[in-house]
Coordinates of C-alpha atoms in Angstrom, one line a residue:
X1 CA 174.6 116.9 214.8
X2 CA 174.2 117.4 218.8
X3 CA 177.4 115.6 219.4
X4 CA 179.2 116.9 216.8
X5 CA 178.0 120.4 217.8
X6 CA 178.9 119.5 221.9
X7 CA 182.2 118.0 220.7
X8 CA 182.7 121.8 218.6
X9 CA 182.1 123.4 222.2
X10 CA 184.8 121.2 224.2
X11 CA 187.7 122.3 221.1
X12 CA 186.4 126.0 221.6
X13 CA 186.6 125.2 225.6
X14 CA 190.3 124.3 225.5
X15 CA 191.6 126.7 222.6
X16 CA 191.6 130.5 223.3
X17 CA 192.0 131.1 219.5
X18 CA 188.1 130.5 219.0
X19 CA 187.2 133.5 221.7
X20 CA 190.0 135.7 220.4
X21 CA 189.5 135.7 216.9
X22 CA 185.1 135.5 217.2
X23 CA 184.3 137.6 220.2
X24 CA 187.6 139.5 221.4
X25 CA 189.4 141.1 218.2
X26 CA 186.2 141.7 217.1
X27 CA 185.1 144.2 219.8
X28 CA 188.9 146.0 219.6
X29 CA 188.1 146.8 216.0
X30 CA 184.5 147.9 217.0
X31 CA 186.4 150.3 219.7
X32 CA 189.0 151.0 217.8
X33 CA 187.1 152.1 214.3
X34 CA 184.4 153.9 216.1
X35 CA 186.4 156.0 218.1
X36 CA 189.1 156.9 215.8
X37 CA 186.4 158.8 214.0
X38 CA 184.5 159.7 216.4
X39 CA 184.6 163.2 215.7
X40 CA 182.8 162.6 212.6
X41 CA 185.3 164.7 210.6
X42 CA 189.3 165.6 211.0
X43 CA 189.2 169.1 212.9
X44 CA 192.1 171.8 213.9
X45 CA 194.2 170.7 210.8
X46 CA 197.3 172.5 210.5
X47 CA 197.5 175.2 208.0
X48 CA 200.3 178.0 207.6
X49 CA 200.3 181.4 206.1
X50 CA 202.5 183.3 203.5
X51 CA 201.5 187.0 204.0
X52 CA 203.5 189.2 202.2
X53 CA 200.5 192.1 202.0
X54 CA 200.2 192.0 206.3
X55 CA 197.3 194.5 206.0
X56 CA 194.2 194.6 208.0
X57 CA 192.3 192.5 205.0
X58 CA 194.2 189.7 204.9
X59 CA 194.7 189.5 208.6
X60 CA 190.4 189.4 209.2
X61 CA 191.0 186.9 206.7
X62 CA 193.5 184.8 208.1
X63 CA 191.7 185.2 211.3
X64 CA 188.4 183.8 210.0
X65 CA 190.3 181.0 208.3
X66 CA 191.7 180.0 212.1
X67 CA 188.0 180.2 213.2
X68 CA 186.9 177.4 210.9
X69 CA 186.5 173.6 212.5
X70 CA 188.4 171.5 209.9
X71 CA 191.2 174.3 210.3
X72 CA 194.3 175.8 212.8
X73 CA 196.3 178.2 211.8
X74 CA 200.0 177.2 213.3
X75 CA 201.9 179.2 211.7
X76 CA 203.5 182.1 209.2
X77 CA 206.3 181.9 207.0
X78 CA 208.3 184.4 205.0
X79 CA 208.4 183.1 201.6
X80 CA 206.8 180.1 199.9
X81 CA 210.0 178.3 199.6
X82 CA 209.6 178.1 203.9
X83 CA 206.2 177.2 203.7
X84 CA 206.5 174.6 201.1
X85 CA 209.0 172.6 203.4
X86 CA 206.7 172.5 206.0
X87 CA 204.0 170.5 203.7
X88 CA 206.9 168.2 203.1
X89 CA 207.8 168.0 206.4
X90 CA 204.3 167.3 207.4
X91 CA 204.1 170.1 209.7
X92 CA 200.9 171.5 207.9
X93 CA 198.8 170.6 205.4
X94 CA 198.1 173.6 203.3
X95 CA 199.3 177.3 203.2
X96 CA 197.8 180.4 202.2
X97 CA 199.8 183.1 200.6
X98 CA 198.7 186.5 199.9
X99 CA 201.5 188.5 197.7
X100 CA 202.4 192.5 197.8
X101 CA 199.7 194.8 197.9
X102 CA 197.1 192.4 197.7
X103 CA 194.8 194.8 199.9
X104 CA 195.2 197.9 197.6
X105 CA 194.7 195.7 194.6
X106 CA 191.4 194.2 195.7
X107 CA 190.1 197.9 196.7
X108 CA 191.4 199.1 193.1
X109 CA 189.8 196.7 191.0
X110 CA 193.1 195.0 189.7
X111 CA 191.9 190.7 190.8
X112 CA 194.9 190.4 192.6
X113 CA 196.1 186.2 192.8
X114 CA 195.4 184.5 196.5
X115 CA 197.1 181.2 196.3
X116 CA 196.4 178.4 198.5
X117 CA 198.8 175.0 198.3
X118 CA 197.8 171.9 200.0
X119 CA 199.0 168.2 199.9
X120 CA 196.6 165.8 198.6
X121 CA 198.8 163.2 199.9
X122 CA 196.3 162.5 202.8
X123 CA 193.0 162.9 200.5
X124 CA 190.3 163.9 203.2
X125 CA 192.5 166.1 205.1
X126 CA 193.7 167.9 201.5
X127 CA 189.8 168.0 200.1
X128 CA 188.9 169.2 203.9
X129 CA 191.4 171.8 203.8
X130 CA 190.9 173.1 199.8
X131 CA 187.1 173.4 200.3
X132 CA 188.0 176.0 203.6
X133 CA 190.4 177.8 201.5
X134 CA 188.3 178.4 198.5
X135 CA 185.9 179.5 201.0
X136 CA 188.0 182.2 202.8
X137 CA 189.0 183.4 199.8
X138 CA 185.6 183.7 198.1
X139 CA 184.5 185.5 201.8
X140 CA 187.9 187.8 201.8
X141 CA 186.6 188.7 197.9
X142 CA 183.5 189.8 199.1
X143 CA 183.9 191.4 202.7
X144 CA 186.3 194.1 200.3
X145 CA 183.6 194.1 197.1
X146 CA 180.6 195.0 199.7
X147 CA 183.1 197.6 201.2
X148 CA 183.7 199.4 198.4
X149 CA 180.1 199.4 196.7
X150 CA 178.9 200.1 200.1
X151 CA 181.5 203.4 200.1
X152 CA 180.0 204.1 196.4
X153 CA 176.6 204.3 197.6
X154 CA 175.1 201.0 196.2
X155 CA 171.9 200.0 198.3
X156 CA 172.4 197.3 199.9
X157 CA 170.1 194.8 198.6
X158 CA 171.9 195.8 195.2
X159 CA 175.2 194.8 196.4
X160 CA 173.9 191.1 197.7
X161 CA 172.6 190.9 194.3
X162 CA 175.5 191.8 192.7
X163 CA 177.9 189.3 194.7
X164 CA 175.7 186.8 195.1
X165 CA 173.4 186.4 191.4
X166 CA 172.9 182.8 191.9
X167 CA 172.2 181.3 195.8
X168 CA 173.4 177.8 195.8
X169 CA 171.3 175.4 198.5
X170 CA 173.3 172.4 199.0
X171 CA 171.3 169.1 201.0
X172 CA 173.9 166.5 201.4
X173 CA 171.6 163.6 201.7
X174 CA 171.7 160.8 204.3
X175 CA 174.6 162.2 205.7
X176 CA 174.3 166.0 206.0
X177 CA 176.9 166.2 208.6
X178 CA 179.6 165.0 206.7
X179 CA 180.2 162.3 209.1
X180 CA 183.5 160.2 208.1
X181 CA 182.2 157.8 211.1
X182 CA 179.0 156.8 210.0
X183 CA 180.6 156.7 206.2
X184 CA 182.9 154.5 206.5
X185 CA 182.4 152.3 209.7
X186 CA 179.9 150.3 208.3
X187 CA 182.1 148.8 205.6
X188 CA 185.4 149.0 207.7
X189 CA 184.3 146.9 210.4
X190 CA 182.0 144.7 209.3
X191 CA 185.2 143.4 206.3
X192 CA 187.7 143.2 209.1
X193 CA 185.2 140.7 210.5
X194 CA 184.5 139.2 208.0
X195 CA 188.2 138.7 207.4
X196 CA 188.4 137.0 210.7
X197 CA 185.4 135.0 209.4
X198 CA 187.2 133.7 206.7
X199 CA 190.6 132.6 208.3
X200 CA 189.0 131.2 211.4
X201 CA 186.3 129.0 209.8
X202 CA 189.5 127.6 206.9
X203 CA 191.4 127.1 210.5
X204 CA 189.1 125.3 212.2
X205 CA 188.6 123.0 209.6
X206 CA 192.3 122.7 208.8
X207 CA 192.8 121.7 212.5
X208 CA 191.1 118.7 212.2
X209 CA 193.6 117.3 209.7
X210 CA 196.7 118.6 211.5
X211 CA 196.0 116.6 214.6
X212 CA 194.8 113.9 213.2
X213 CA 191.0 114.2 214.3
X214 CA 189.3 114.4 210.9
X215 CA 188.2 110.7 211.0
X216 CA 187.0 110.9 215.1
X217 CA 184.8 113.9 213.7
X218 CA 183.4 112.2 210.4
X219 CA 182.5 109.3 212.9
X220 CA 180.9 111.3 215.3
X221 CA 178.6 112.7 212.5
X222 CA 177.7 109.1 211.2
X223 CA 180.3 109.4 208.3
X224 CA 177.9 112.1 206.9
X225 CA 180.1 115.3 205.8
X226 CA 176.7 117.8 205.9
X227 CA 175.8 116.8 209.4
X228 CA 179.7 117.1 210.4
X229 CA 180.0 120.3 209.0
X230 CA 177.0 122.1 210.2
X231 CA 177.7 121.1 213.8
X232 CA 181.5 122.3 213.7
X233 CA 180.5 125.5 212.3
X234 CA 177.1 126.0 214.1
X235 CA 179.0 127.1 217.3
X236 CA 181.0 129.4 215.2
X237 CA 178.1 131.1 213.2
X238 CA 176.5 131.6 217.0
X239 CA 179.4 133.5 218.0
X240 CA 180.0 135.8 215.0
X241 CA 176.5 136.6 214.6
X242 CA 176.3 137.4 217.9
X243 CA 179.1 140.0 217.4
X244 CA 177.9 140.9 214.2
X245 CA 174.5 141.6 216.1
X246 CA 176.3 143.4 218.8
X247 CA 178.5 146.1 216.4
X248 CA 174.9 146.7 214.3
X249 CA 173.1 147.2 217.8
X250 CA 175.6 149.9 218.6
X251 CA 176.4 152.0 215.5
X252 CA 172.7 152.3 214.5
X253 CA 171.2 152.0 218.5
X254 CA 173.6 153.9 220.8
X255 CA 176.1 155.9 218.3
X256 CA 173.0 157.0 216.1
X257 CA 174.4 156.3 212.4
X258 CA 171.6 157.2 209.6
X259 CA 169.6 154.5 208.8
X260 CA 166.1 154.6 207.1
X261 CA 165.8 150.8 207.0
X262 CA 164.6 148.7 209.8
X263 CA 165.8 146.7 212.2
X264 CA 164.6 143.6 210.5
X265 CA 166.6 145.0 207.3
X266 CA 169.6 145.4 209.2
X267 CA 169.4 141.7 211.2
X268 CA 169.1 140.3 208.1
X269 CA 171.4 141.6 206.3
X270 CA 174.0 141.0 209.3
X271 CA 172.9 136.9 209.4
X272 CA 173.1 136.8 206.0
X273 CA 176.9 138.4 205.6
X274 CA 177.9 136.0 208.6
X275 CA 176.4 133.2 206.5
X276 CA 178.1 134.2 203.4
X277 CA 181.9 134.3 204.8
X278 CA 181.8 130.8 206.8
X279 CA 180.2 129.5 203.0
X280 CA 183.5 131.1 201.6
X281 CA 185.8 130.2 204.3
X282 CA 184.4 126.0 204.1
X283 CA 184.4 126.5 200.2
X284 CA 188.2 127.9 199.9
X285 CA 189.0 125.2 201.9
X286 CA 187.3 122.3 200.3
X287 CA 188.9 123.7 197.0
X288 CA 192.3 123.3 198.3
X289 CA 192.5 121.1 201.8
X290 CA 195.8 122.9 202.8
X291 CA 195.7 124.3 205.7
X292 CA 198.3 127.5 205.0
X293 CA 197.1 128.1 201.6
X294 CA 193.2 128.4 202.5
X295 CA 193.9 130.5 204.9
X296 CA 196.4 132.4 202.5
X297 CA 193.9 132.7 199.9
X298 CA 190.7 134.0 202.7
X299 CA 193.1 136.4 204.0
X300 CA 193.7 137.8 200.4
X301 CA 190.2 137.7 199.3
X302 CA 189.4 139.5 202.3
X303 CA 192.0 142.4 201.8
X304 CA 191.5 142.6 198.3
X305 CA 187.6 143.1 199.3
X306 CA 188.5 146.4 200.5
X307 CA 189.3 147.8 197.4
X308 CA 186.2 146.2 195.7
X309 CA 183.9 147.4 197.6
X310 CA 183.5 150.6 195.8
X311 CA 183.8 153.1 198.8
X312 CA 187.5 154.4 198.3
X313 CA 186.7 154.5 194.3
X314 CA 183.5 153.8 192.8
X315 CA 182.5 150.5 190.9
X316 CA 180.8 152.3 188.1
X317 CA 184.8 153.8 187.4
X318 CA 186.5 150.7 187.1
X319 CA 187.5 149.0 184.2
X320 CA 185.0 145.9 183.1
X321 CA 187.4 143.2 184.3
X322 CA 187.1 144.5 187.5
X323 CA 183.5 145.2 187.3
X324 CA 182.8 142.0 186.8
X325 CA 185.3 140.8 189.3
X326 CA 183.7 142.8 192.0
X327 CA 180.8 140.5 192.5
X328 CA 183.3 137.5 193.7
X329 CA 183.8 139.8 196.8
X330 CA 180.9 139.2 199.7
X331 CA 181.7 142.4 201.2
X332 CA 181.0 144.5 198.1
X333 CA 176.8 142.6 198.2
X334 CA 177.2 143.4 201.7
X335 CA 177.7 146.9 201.1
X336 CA 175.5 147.6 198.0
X337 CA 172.3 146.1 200.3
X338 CA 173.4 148.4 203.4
X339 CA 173.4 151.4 201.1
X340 CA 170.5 150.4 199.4
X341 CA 168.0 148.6 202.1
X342 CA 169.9 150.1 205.5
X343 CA 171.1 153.7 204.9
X344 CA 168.4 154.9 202.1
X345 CA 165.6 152.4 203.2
X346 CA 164.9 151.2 199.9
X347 CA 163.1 148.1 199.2
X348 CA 165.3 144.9 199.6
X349 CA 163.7 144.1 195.9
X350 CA 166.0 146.8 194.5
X351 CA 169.0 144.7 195.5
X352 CA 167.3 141.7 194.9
X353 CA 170.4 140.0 193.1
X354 CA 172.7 141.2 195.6
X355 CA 170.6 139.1 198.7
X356 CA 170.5 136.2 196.3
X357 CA 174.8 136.4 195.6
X358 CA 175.4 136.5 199.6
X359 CA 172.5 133.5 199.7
X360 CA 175.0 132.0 196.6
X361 CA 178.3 132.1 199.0
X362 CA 177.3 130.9 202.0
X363 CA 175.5 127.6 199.8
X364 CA 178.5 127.7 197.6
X365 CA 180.8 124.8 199.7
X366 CA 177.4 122.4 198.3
X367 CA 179.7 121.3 195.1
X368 CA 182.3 120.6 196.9
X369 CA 181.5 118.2 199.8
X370 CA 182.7 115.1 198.4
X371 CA 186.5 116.3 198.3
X372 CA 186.2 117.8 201.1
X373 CA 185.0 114.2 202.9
X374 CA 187.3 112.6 200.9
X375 CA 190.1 115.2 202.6
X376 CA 188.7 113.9 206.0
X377 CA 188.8 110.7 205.2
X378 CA 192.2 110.2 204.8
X379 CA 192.9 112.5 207.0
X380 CA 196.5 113.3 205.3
X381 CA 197.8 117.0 206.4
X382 CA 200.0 118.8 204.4
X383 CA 202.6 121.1 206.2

């Protein structure tokens, strides 16, 4: 195994594909996840205004919709026809549009409509944007209802009754800042990793065969296919868990992402996800010993992971083919021990089965050792 393992080293010496696909792309989708969302939410979205009342009211409220974070006021329009092709256009994202004597009707008593469009095209910025605008206009409801039962001579402590009956607390739990950053970071980077996992370790394999050194490495390992492989990919699991290490270091240690599960929680789980995509990445290529499709079918299994994951839609929602389907992904154990042992500090014995799955993948090339040294062996490579 040490001169299969030193022989590993003098390949990743003389091909810069092993450093840019374990250590440097790696750190540019660190860099470049973290900081897109660094601000933790979308702020200063643009937002117009159809004001066809242009009273005092609705200009407080337009100006206290402007002073929200998530929102930016850029611009009015005449009609909703004008306002509508700007959301098409993409020049904002929602519009407001108060109609004729909106003001007079609120004072009178006669619910005049405030409509609010937005696009839901882009789904955070359109559920960012609807939650301010049900809020301005719940605020603009009351400013003129406290104004006028003030003017009637209602006490004051009446009127907060009156507008307020029930006083909702809401405790957003884990994540009580809303942070997009530390929601969706963790699963982002560590599949595009993963990804790279998967393709490299199929690759490095694959190269063997294409220039002709499959038999050279067999031989070096004593013609044993378990002490060949574990040296060619020891040098590889080094590196990525080393990354791996690195990206948990800094999201949880200097960015600060809630966590209530320790450090040896999170190390473990990060070895363990490493472990589980070079199992997959030797397996699909042990299946098929094609270079092109292996890495084909990783690259697909690692998009598809994405989906599966249950972030963007939740697992629980999707039909029972895919339910089922779901566990064939590593990156959706991956995520259901982070939510459950990392970010809510659970026990690891609540996700007991999910451990034992990424345990399952990185063991799962086992069955398929003898093909793959018969692959080596004859060291035939198919273009």
């Amino acid at each position: 195994m040490r001169s299969v393992f030193l022989r590993e080293l003098r390949l990743m010496r003389h091909n810069g594909l092993y450093l840019a696909c374990l250590v440097v792309f790696p750190l540019l989708v660190m860099i470049f996840f973290t900081s897109l969302m660094g601000e933790g939410q979308p702020a200063e979205m643009p937002v117009g205004v159809v004001d066809l009342d242009n009273s005092s009211t609705t200009r407080k409220i337009v100006r206290s919709l402007d002073a929200f974070q998530n929102t930016c006021v850029k611009g009015y329009y005449s009609d909703v026809a004008a306002a509508r092709e700007a959301v098409q256009k993409g020049e904002i994202y929602a519009f407001i549009y108060f109609p004729h004597d909106c003001s007079a009707n609120m004072i009178t008593g006669k619910q005049p409509g405030i409509s609010f469009y937005y696009t839901m095209s882009f789904l955070s910025a359109g559920s960012l944007l609807l939650s301010d605008l049900k809020t301005i206009a719940t605020l603009g409801y009351a400013a003129v209802a406290k104004a006028k039962m003030q003017a009637m001579g209602v006490p004051e402590s009446q009127i907060m009754t009156l507008l307020q009956p029930i006083k909702v607390e809401l405790h957003r739990v884990g994540n009580p800042s809303t942070d997009y950053n530390a929601y969706l970071s963790p699963m982002l980077v560590p599949g595009v990793m993963l990804l790279f996992i998967f393709i490299f370790t199929a690759y490095s394999i694959g190269m063997e065969l294409k220039f002709h050194r499959s038999k050279e490495w067999l031989d070096t390992a004593g013609g044993n296919i378990f002490v060949a492989l574990a040296g060619k990919m020891l040098p590889q699991m080094i590196l990525s868990m080393t990354m791996m290490f690195i990206y948990l270091i800094y999201i949880y240690g200097v960015m600060g992402f809630p966590h209530q599960g320790s450090w040896t929680v999170i190390f473990l789980l990060g070895a363990l996800t490493v472990l589980a995509a070079e199992g997959f990445g030797v397996f699909m290529f042990s299946l098929l010993p094609h270079v092109r499709m292996s890495m084909s079918l990783c690259s697909l299994w690692a998009v598809l992971s994405f989906s599966m994951v249950g972030t963007a839609f939740p697992i629980m929602a999707m039909d029972p083919a895919l339910k089922a389907l779901a566990w064939l992904f590593p990156l959706r154990h991956y995520f259901v021990i982070y939510q459950t042992g990392v970010f809510n500090g659970f026990p690891l014995t609540d996700c007991w089965v999910h451990v034992v799955c990424l345990l399952a993948f990185a063991l799962l090339p086992l069955p398929l050792m003898g093909r793959l040294k018969k692959a080596m062996a004859e060291g035939e490579y198919l273009n």
